[in-house]
One Martini backbone bead per residue (centre of mass of N, CA, C, O) as a GRO file, in nm:
protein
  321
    1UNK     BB    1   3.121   0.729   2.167
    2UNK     BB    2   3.132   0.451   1.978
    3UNK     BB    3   2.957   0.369   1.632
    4UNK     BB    4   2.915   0.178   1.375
    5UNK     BB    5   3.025   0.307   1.095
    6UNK     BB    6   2.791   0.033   0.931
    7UNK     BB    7   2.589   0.212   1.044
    8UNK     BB    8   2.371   0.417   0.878
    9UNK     BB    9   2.091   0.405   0.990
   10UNK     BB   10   1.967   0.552   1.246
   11UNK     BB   11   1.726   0.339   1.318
   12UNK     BB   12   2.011   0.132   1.385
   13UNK     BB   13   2.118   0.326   1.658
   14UNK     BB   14   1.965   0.312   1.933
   15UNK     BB   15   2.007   0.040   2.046
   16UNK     BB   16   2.347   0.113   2.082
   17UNK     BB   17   2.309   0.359   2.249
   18UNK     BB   18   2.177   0.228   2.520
   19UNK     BB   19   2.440   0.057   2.586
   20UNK     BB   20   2.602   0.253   2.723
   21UNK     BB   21   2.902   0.312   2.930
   22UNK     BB   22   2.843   0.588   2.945
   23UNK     BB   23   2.745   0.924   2.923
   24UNK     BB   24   2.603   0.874   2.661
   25UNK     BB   25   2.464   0.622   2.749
   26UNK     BB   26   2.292   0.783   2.995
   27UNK     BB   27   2.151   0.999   2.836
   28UNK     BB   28   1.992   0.829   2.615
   29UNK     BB   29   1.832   0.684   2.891
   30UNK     BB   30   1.719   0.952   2.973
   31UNK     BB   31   1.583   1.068   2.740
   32UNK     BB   32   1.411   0.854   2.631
   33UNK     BB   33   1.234   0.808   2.886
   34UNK     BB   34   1.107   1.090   2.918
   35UNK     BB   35   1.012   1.077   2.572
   36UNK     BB   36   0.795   0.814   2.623
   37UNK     BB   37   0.651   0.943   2.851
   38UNK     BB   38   0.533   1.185   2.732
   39UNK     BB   39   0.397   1.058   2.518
   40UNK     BB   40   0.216   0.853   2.568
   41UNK     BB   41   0.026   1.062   2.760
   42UNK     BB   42  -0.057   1.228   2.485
   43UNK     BB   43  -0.280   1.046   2.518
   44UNK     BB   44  -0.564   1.190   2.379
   45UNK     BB   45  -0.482   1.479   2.388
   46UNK     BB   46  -0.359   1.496   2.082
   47UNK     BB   47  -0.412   1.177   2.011
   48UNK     BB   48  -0.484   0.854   1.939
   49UNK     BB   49  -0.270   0.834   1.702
   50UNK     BB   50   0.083   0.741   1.733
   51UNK     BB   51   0.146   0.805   1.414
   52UNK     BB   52   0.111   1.126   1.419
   53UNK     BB   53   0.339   1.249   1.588
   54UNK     BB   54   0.550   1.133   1.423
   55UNK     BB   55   0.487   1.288   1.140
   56UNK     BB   56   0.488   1.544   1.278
   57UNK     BB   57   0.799   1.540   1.334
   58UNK     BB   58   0.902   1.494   1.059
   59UNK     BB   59   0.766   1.739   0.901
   60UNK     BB   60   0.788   2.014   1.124
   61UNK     BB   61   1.069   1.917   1.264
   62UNK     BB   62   1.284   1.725   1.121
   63UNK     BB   63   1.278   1.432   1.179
   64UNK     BB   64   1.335   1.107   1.104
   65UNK     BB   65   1.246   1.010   1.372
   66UNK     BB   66   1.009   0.912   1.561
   67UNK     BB   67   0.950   0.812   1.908
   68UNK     BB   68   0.827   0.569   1.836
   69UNK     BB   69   1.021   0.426   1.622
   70UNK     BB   70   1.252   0.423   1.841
   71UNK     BB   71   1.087   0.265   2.037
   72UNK     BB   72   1.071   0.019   1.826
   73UNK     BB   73   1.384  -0.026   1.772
   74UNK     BB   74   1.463  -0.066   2.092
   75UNK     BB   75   1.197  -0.167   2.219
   76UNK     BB   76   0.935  -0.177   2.397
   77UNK     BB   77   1.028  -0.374   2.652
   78UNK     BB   78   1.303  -0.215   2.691
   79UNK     BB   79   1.205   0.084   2.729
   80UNK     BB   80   1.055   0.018   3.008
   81UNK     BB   81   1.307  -0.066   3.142
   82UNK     BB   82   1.457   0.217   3.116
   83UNK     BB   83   1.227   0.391   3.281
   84UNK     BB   84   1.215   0.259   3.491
   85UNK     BB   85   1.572   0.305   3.604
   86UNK     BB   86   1.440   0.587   3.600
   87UNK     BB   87   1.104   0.631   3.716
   88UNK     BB   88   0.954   0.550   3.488
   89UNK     BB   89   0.570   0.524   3.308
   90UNK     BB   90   0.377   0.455   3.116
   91UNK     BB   91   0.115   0.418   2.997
   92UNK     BB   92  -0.123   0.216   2.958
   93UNK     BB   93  -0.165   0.166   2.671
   94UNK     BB   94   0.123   0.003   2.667
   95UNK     BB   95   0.056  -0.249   2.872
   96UNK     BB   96  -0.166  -0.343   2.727
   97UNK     BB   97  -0.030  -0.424   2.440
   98UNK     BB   98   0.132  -0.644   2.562
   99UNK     BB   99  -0.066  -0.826   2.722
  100UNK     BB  100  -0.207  -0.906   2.395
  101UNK     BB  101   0.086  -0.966   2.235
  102UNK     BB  102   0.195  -0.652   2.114
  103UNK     BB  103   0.518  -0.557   2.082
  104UNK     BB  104   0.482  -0.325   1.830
  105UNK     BB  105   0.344  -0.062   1.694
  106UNK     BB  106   0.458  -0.180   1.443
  107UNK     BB  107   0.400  -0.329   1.094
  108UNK     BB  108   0.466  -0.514   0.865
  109UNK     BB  109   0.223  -0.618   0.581
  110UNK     BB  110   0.151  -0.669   0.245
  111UNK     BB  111   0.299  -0.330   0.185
  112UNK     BB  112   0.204  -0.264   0.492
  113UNK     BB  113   0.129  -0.047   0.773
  114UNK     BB  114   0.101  -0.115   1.080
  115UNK     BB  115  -0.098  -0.057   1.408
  116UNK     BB  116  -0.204  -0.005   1.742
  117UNK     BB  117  -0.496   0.050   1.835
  118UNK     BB  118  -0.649   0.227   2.087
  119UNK     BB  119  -0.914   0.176   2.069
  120UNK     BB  120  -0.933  -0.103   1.914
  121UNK     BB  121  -0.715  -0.291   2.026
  122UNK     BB  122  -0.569  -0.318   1.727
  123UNK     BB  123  -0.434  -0.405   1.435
  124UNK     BB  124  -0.379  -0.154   1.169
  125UNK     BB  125  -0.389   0.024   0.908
  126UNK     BB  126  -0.262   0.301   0.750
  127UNK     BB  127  -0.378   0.552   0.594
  128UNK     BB  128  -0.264   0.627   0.283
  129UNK     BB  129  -0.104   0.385   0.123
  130UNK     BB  130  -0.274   0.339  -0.213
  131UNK     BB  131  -0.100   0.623  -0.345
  132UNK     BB  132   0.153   0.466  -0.243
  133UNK     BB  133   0.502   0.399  -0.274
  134UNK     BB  134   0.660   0.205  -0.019
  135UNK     BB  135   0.976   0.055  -0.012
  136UNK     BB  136   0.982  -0.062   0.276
  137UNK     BB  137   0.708  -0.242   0.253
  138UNK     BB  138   0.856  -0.405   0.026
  139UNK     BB  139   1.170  -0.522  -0.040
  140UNK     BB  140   1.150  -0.768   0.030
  141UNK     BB  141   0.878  -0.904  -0.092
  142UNK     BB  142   1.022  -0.794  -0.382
  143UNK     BB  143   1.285  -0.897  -0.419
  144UNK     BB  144   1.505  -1.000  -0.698
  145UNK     BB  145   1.797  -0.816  -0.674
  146UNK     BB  146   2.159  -0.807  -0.479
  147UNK     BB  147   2.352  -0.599  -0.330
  148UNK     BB  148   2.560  -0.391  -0.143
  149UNK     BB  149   2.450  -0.113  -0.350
  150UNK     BB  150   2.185  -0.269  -0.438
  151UNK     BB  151   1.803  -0.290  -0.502
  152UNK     BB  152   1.550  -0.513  -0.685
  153UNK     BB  153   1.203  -0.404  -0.723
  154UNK     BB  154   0.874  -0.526  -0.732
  155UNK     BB  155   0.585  -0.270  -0.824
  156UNK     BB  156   0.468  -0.395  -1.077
  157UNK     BB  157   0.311  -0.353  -1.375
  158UNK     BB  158   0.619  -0.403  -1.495
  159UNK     BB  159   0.757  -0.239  -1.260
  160UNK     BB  160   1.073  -0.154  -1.164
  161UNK     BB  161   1.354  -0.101  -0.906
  162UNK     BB  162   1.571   0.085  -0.808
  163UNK     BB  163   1.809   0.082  -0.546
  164UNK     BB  164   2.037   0.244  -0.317
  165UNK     BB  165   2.268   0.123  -0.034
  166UNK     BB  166   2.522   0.330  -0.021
  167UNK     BB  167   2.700   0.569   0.118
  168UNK     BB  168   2.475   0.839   0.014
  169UNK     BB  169   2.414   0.709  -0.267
  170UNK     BB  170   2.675   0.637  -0.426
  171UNK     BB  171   2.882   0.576  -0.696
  172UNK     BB  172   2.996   0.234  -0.779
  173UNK     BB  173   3.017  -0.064  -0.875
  174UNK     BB  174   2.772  -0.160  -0.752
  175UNK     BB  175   2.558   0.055  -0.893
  176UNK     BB  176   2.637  -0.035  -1.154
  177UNK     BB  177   2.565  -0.321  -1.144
  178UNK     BB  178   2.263  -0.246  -1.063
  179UNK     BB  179   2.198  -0.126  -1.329
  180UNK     BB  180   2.280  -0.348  -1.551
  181UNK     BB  181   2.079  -0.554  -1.392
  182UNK     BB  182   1.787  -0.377  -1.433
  183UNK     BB  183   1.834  -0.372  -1.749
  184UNK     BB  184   1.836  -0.674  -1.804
  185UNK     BB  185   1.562  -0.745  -1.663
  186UNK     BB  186   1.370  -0.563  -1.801
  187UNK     BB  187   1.452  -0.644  -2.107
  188UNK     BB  188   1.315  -0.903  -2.073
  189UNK     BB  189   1.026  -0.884  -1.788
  190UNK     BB  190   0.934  -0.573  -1.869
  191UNK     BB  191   0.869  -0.244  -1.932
  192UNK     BB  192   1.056  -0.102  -1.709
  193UNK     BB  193   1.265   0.157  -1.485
  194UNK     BB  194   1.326   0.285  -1.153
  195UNK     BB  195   1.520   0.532  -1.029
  196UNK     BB  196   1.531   0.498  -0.647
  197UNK     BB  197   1.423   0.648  -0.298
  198UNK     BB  198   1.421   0.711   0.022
  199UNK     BB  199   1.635   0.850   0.130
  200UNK     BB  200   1.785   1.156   0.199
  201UNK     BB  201   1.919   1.103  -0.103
  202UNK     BB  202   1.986   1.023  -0.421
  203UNK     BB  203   2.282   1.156  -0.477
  204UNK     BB  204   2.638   1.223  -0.414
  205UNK     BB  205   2.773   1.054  -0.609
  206UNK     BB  206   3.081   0.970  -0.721
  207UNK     BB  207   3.331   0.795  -0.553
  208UNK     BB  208   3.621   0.979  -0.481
  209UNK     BB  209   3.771   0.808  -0.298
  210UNK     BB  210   3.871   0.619  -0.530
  211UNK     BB  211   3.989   0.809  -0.748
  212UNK     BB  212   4.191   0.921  -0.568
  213UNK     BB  213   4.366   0.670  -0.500
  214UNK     BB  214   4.418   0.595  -0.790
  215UNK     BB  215   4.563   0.852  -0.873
  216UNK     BB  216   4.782   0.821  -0.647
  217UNK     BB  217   4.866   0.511  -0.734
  218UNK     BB  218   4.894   0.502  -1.030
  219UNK     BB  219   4.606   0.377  -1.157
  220UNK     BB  220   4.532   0.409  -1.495
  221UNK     BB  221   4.373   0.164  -1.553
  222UNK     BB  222   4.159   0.173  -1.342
  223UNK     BB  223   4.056   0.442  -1.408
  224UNK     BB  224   3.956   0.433  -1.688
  225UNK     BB  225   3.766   0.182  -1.670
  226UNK     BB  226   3.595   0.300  -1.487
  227UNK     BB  227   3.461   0.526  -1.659
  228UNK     BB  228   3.374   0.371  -1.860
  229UNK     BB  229   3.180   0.210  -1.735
  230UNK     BB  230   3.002   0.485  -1.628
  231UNK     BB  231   2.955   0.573  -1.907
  232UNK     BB  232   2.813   0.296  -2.034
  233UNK     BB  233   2.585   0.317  -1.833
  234UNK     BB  234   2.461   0.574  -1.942
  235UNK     BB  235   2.422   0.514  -2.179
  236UNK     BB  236   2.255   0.274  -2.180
  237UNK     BB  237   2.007   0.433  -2.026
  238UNK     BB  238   1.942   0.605  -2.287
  239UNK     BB  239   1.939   0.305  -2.495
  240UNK     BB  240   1.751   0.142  -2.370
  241UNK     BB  241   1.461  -0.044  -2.454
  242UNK     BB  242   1.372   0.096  -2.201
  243UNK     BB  243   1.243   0.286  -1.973
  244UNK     BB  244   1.349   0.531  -1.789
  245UNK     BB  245   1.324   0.636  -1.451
  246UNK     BB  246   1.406   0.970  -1.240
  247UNK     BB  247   1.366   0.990  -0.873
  248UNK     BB  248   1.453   1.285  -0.757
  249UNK     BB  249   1.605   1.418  -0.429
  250UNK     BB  250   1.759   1.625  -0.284
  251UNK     BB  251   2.078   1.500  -0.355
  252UNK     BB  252   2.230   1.549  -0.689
  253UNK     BB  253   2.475   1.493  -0.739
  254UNK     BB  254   2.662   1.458  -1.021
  255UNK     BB  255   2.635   1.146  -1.072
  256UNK     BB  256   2.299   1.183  -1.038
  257UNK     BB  257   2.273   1.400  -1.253
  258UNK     BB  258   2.376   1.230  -1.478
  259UNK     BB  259   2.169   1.015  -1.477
  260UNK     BB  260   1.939   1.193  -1.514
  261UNK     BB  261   1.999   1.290  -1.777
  262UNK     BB  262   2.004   0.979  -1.923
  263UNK     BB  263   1.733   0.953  -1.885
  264UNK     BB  264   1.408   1.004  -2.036
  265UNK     BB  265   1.285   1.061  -1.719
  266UNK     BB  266   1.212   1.326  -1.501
  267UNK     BB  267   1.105   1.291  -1.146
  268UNK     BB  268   1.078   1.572  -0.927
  269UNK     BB  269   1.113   1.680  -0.687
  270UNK     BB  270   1.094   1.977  -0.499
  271UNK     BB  271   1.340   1.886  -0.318
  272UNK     BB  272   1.582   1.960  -0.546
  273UNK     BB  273   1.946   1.939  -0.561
  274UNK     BB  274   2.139   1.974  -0.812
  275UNK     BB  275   2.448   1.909  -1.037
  276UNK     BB  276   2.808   1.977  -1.120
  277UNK     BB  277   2.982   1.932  -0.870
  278UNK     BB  278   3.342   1.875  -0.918
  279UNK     BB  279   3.462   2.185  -1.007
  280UNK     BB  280   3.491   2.229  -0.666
  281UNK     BB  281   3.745   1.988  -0.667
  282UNK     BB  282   3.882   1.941  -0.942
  283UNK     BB  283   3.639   1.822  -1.159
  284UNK     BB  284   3.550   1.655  -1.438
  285UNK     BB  285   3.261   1.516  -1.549
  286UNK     BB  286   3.279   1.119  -1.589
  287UNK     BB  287   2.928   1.068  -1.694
  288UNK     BB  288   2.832   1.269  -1.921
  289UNK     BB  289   2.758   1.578  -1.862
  290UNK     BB  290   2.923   1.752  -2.061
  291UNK     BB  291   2.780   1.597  -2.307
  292UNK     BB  292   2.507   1.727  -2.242
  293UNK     BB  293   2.551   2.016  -2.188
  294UNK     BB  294   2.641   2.045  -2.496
  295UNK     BB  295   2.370   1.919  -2.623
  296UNK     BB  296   2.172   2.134  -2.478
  297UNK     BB  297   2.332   2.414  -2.624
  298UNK     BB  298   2.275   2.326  -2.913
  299UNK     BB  299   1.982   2.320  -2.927
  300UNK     BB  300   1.955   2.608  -2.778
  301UNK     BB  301   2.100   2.798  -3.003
  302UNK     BB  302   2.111   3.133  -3.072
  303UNK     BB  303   2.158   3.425  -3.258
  304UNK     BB  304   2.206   3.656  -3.029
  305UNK     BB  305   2.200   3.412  -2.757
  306UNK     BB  306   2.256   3.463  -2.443
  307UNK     BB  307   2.290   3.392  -2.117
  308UNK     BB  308   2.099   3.340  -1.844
  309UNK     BB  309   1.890   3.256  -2.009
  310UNK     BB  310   2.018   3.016  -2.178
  311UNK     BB  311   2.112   2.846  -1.895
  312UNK     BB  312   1.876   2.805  -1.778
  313UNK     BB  313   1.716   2.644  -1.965
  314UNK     BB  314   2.006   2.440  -1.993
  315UNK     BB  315   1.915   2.340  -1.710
  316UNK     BB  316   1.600   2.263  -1.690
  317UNK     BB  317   1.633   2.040  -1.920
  318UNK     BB  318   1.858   1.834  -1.787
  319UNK     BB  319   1.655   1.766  -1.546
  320UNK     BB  320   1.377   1.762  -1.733
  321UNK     BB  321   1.377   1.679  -2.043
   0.00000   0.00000   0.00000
């Protein structure tokens, strides 16, 4: 079974799933009816807010997306029908949902996500949102200006937030576009800019498949002009009049870790995975992280100091600043 290689996000695959005519499609229909049976009934044995389950299997076991999530995804009440299709019944308090008029477990309003209370059969805020943005949340409803590879999202207090939305977060010509138009909108109506995302990585870094296709085809003109692009991006990032914050997380290579490293302030998750691994593939890290890191050892070189203690600190630097 193929699936439209445009679709990123797991979440928005899930519907097309469902709709396959062949085995892939048969497993799918018969997998999800029996999870959803089954999340549904271990209500309240488990928990009144099905929302702790999505949450719990997110956290505890891996999944990218919660069973209520994936089944409002595919539609509440198409869920019901491949359920029924396959001999399984929702529990009732899903029912009762439905005939109430509410059509699906979750609804983004206000900058926040809202659930179904099974308690009180109303739809309710899930607690615990006011201490986060949450950019899934504001996206539309604040959003400044976007094109196909980068998203600029109005966070409040005057600053703005730069999202990458191309495949891995990879950088390319509109993600470049997209830093150099959140720092001019920065720098003329704002006080900051923050880039970062909710992706599953930072980025992975600048797009090789450009560059290599670039090289292959001996437009060395195209591929100068690619670098200097990228090389002035960084540096804009590191000279413009706002502070730049980046915000990396999971996957940080190569162009990731460059733009972090060009950053004023890295903001870095627990889990990020940072470098110029560029070297793995026979290619000079060239968004200026080489001059970064000669520029970083130089400050820190001391006579007769060198070896892992002086390379530690000069990693730990690139990374935070």
């Amino acid at each position: 079974m193929e699936i439209n290689q445009s679709i990123d996000k797991p979440i928005d695959r899930f519907k097309v799933l469902v709709k396959g005519k062949d085995k892939a499609g048969e497993f799918y229909r018969k997998n999800f009816s029996a999870m959803f049976q089954y999340c549904s009934n271990r209500i309240p044995e488990i928990t009144e807010d099905f929302y702790k389950i999505d949450d719990a299997m997110k956290a505890g076991f891996g999944w990218e997306n919660g069973p209520f999530e994936i089944w409002d995804a595919i539609g509440v009440e198409k869920g019901i029908e491949l359920m029924k299709v396959e001999g399984y019944t929702p529990a009732n308090w899903v029912t009762e949902m439905i005939a109430s008029g509410v059509t699906s477990f979750y609804s983004v309003k206000d900058g926040a996500t809202y659930y179904y209370s099974i308690t009180t059969k109303k739809v309710e805020k899930i607690p615990g949102q006011d201490a986060f943005i949450i950019l899934n949340n504001i996206r539309e409803s604040k959003k400044i200006w976007n094109n196909n590879d980068s998203i600029i999202t109005d966070l409040g207090d005057g600053i703005i937030n730069l999202e990458f939305t191309s495949k891995m977060n990879s950088i390319g010509a509109g993600v470049l576009q997209g830093i150099n138009k959140a720092i001019d909108i920065a720098e003329k109506e704002y006080n900051g800019l923050v880039i970062g995302n909710q992706g599953a990585n930072f980025s992975v870094g600048a797009n090789l498949g450009m560059i290599f296709m670039m090289a292959v085809e001996q437009e060395y003109d195209e591929l100068n002009m690619a670098i200097k692009f990228f090389q002035d991006t960084m540096m804009r990032c590191r000279y413009s009049a706002i502070p730049v914050i980046a915000a990396p997380h999971g996957m940080t290579l190569g162009g990731g870790c460059e733009l972090t490293m060009h950053a004023d302030r890295a903001v870095a998750a627990a889990e990020t995975y940072i470098g110029l691994v560029e070297f793995g593939v026979g290619v000079i890290p060239g968004g200026g992280g080489s001059k970064e890191m000669a520029l970083r050892a130089s400050d820190l070189f001391r006579k007769n100091v060198c070896g892992i203690k002086c390379f530690t600190r000069i990693f730990l630097n690139s990374w935070y600043g």
